[in-house]
mmCIF file of C-alpha atoms in Angstrom:
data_model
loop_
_atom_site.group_PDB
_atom_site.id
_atom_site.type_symbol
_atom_site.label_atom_id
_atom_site.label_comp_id
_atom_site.label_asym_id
_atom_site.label_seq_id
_atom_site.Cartn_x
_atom_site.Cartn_y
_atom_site.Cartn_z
ATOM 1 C CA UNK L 1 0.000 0.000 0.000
ATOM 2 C CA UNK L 2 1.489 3.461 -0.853
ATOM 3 C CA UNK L 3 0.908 6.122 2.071
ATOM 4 C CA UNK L 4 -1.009 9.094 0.316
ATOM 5 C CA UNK L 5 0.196 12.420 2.234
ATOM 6 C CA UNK L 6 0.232 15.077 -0.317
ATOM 7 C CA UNK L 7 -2.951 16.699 -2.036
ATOM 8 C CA UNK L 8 -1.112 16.360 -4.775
ATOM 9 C CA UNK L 9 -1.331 12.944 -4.776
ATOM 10 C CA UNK L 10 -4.831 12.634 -4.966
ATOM 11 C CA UNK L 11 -4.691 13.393 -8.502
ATOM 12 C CA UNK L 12 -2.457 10.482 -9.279
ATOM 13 C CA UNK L 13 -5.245 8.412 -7.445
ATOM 14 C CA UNK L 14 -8.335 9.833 -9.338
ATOM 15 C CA UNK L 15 -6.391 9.016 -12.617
ATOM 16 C CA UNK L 16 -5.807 5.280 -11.812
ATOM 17 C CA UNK L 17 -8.221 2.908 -13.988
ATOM 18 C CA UNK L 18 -8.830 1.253 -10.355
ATOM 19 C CA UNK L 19 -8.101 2.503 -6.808
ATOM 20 C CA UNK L 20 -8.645 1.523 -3.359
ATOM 21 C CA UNK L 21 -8.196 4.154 -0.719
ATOM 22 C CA UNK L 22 -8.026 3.124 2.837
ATOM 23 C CA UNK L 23 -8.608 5.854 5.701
ATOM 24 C CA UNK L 24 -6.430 5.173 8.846
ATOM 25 C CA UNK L 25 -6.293 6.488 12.279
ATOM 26 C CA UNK L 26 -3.528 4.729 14.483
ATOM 27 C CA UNK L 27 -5.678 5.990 17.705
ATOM 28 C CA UNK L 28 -8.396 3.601 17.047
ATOM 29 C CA UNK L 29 -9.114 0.114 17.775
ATOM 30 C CA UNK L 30 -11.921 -0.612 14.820
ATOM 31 C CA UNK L 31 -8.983 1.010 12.410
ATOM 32 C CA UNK L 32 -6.549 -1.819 13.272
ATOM 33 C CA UNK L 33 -9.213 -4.250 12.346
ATOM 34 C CA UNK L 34 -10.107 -2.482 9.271
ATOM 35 C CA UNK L 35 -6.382 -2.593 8.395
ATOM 36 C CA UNK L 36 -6.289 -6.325 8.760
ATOM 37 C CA UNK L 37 -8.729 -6.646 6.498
ATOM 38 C CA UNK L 38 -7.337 -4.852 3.881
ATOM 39 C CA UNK L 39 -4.107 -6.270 4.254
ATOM 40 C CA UNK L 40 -5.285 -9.261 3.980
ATOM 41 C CA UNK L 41 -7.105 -7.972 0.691
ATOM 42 C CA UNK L 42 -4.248 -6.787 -0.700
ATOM 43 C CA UNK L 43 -1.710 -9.922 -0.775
ATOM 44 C CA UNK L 44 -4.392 -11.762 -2.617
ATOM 45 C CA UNK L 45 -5.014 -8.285 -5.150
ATOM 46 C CA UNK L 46 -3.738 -7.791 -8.723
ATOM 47 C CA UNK L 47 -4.190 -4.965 -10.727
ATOM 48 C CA UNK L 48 -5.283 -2.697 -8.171
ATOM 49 C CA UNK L 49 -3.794 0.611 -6.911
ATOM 50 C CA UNK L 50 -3.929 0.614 -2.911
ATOM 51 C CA UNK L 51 -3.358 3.623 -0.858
ATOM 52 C CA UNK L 52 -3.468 4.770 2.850
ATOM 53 C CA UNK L 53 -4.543 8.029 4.167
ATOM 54 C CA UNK L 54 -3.388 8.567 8.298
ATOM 55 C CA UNK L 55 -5.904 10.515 8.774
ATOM 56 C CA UNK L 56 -4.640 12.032 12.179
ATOM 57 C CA UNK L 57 -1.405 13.178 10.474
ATOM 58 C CA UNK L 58 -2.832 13.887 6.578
ATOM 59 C CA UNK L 59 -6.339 15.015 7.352
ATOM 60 C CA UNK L 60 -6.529 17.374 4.605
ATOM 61 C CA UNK L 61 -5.742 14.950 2.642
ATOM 62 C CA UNK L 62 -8.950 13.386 3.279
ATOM 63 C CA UNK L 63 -10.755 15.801 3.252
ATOM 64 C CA UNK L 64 -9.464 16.056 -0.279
ATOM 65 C CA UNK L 65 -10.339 12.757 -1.214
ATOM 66 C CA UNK L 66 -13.855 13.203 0.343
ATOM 67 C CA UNK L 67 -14.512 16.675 -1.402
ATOM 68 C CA UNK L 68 -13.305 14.913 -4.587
ATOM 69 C CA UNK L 69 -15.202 11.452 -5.216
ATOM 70 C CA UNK L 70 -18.320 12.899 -3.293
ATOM 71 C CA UNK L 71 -17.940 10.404 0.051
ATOM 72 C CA UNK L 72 -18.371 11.874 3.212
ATOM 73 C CA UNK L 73 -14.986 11.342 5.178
ATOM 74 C CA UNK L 74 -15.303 8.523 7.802
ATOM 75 C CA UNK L 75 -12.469 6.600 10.133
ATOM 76 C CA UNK L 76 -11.858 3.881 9.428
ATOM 77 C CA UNK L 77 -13.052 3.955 5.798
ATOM 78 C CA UNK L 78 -12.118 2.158 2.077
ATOM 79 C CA UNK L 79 -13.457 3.897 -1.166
ATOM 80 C CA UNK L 80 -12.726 1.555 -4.342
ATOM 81 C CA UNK L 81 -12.826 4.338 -7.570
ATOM 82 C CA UNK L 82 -13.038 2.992 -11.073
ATOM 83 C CA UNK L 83 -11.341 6.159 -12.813
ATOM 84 C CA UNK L 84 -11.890 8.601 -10.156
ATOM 85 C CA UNK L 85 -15.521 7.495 -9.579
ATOM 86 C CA UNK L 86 -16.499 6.004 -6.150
ATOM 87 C CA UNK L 87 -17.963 2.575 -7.044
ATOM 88 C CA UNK L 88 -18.362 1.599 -3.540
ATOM 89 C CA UNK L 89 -17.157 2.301 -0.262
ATOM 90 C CA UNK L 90 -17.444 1.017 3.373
ATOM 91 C CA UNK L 91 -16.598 2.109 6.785
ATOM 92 C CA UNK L 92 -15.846 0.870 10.317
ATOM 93 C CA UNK L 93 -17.549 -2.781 10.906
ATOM 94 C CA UNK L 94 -17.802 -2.636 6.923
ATOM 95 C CA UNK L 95 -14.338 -2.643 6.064
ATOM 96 C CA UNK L 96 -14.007 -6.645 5.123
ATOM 97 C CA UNK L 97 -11.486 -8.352 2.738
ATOM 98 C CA UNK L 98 -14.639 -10.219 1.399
ATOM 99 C CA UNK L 99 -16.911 -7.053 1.136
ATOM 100 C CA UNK L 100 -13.818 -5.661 -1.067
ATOM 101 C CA UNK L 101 -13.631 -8.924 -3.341
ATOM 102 C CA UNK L 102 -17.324 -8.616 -3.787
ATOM 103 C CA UNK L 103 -17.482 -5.192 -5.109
ATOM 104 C CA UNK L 104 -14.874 -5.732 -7.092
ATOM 105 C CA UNK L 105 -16.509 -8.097 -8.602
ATOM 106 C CA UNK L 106 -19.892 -6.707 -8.977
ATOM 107 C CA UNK L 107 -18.450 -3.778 -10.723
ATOM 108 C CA UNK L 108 -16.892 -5.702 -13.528
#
């Protein structure tokens, strides 16, 4: 997973053909759970573009992200974009490995 921690970086996110964006904060319990899960999502992913927003450090940043793809900002949170679009998204109890693999596959 690449850390996103410029909002210049969003860009390079909203201009991937697909995108998952995870929203972190170290402070909370459900986040490390949520993290899990995507890590877990991500050593069985191809051909997907995974980043990490800390949103205690970076919260601008997403904010950015929010403003951008229309999705209210929420900790901990995953947004999957299909060129910049929001296709789905999840948050706290949400955030799943499976629930990932299963939008990703509804939106082919």
């Amino acid at each position: 997973m690449q850390k996103l921690d410029r909002e210049e970086d969003v860009e390079v996110v909203l201009a991937a053909d697909l995108a998952l964006v995870y929203k972190h904060s170290p402070r909370c319990a459900q986040s490390l759970f949520a993290r899990s899960q995507v890590k877990r999502f991500a050593e069985t992913s191809s051909g997907i573009s995974l980043y990490t927003i800390d949103v205690i450090v970076n919260r601008e940043v997403s904010n950015a992200v929010a403003h951008r793809v229309g999705v209210p900002h929420e900790s901990p949170q995953v947004i999957l974009l299909r060129r910049g679009k929001p296709i789905w998204h999840a948050s706290h109890g949400g955030v799943k490995a499976r629930a990932i693999v299963a939008a990703l596959s509804r939106s082919d």
